């Protein structure tokens, strides 16, 4: 099976461990030192032979012209989550082509990060740490009256891959979990140990709200000023999804006033003098929830498993569901 690493130069050495690259070269005919960052510029001799494109972050778009020049292509195996920038309408129309994603593997670190943020939010960790620092540890009158992870309510928006995993990770804790997802039945949500509710109830009741819906036209600014203003005082909003889903001005107002806290792993470009940078009860991280370091090798392992299955004629582990592109990430 002839494969091509269609990705930026060097990315293969970040995504795959040396052992995984060795495994890859045993499994398919591929030059693991050579990547093709621009498929449009790839020679005909290469595209006319290729059977599998292995793609990843920053990969070139597999468009109609590339497909036309690749008559033997059977599959696009993506080593990352969303294929939004890699897949074209022409690719989705080609139902004979298998397209797989490593989104499930990428969901693991996001869910782990979210779990950590939820538990720390319960402790009101950022606010208490800030007060501790401000007094240089001399303030002994710690207020023990608010927060805690015993019987607190956590609201998850989206029973997505990540949202589902977060609900599962939350099961051992003494927390009540609410989930809002218009496309998932109450029964399926009950099996996660959670209760299906509508968005207004979720915001009104949750001590921590965590966002796990996709960035699609129907979810733009779904987290409105009204929903945010209904959250209990001292509650925390966690965003590991996408910034476009949130009314940033409304969120900023709630955070700067100190009424709500937040953990923002994704955010719009904030000006250097944006007041959010200086709010001690807001954690702002540069998109670290998803895979990094050794976690990238989990996504590579998932891609290798797809290649093994393809080679063995077995069903794919995670084929992209073309029917639900408009409601998934
Ligand atoms: N921070 C990171 O590094 C990182 C990494 C991976 C994914 N993400 C983001 O996390 C989010 C979830 O990704 P995923 O792979 O788990 O998604 P997914 O594709 O598995 O699932 C999307 C889910 O959202 C639901 N949904 C659609 N519209 C909704 C709405 N209006 N309200 C509630 N639910 C709705 C769908 O029913 C579906 O269950 C996406 O925004 C994705 O871009 C972030």
XYZ file of N, CA, C and O and ligand atoms in Angstrom, residues 106 110 157-162 180-183 212-214 219 222 240-242 265 287 289-290 327-329, ligand 1:
152
model
N -7.682 12.510 20.434
C -7.437 13.902 20.844
C -8.403 14.335 21.943
O -8.121 15.267 22.688
N -8.147 16.535 26.252
C -9.071 17.664 26.476
C -9.983 17.329 27.659
O -10.220 18.171 28.540
N -22.098 21.326 28.049
C -22.835 21.671 26.825
C -22.281 20.814 25.695
O -21.136 21.002 25.270
N -23.087 19.853 25.242
C -22.651 18.951 24.184
C -22.251 17.596 24.738
O -21.307 17.495 25.516
N -23.020 16.552 24.357
C -22.608 15.174 24.687
C -21.740 14.704 23.537
O -22.014 13.708 22.869
N -20.701 15.464 23.288
C -19.779 15.203 22.175
C -18.798 14.124 22.614
O -18.911 13.583 23.714
N -17.816 13.847 21.768
C -16.769 12.902 22.197
C -16.188 13.387 23.523
O -16.061 12.640 24.474
N -15.813 14.669 23.539
C -15.155 15.206 24.734
C -16.156 15.315 25.886
O -15.868 14.884 27.007
N -26.614 19.406 28.209
C -27.529 19.940 27.201
C -26.990 19.584 25.822
O -25.848 19.941 25.492
N -27.773 18.847 25.052
C -27.414 18.509 23.677
C -28.696 18.181 22.933
O -29.328 17.159 23.202
N -29.095 19.056 22.002
C -30.377 18.833 21.322
C -30.410 17.572 20.472
O -31.481 17.122 20.088
N -29.246 17.008 20.178
C -29.216 15.864 19.257
C -29.004 14.523 19.970
O -28.862 13.494 19.319
N -18.629 22.043 25.203
C -18.075 20.979 24.342
C -18.871 20.816 23.054
O -18.979 19.715 22.521
N -19.454 21.910 22.562
C -20.216 21.871 21.311
C -19.284 22.265 20.158
O -18.229 22.859 20.375
N -19.664 21.938 18.919
C -18.798 22.252 17.777
C -18.984 23.686 17.278
O -20.009 24.314 17.541
N -24.174 27.178 16.168
C -23.717 27.354 17.566
C -23.016 28.697 17.800
O -22.527 28.946 18.904
N -23.729 30.960 20.940
C -24.812 30.282 21.662
C -24.752 30.582 23.168
O -25.764 30.510 23.854
N -13.074 24.900 26.464
C -12.014 24.209 25.715
C -12.505 23.957 24.292
O -11.875 23.216 23.552
N -13.678 24.538 23.925
C -14.253 24.261 22.601
C -13.738 25.283 21.591
O -12.619 25.131 21.084
N -14.495 26.314 21.340
C -14.068 27.335 20.379
C -14.609 28.683 20.845
O -15.721 28.763 21.372
N -9.320 28.015 27.554
C -8.208 27.415 26.812
C -8.226 27.892 25.374
O -7.229 27.801 24.668
N -4.435 27.230 24.241
C -4.910 26.052 23.516
C -4.061 24.820 23.841
O -3.523 24.155 22.943
N -5.273 22.276 25.912
C -6.078 21.133 26.357
C -5.914 19.938 25.423
O -5.807 18.800 25.870
N -5.833 20.213 24.126
C -5.674 19.130 23.149
C -4.283 18.521 23.239
O -3.458 18.915 24.076
N -23.191 19.088 12.502
C -23.380 19.194 13.954
C -22.190 18.617 14.722
O -22.259 18.412 15.927
N -21.093 18.355 14.007
C -19.927 17.818 14.710
C -18.695 18.679 14.440
O -18.681 19.488 13.522
N -17.679 18.474 15.290
C -16.489 19.337 15.234
C -15.612 19.012 14.030
O -15.618 17.908 13.544
N -9.036 22.831 23.189
C -8.652 21.899 22.334
O -7.467 21.632 22.186
C -9.674 21.108 21.536
C -9.324 19.838 21.011
C -10.294 19.101 20.340
C -11.575 19.614 20.146
N -11.875 20.858 20.632
C -13.227 21.413 20.485
O -14.076 20.766 21.442
C -15.420 20.773 20.972
C -15.998 19.360 21.044
O -15.301 18.510 20.148
P -15.751 16.979 19.979
O -14.766 16.329 19.070
O -15.975 16.391 21.313
O -17.156 17.199 19.225
P -18.023 16.096 18.456
O -17.923 16.355 17.015
O -17.706 14.735 18.965
O -19.492 16.362 18.944
C -20.233 17.495 18.741
C -21.452 17.353 19.657
O -22.054 18.619 19.855
C -23.456 18.438 19.819
N -24.094 19.694 19.484
C -24.280 20.255 18.272
N -24.942 21.419 18.399
C -25.152 21.597 19.733
C -25.789 22.603 20.501
N -26.345 23.670 19.923
N -25.836 22.464 21.845
C -25.274 21.398 22.443
N -24.665 20.407 21.766
C -24.605 20.508 20.430
C -23.697 17.336 18.818
O -24.907 16.679 19.070
C -22.524 16.416 19.130
O -22.887 15.528 20.186
C -15.373 21.338 19.552
O -15.685 22.713 19.586
C -13.917 21.156 19.151
O -13.523 22.064 18.160
C -10.958 21.594 21.315
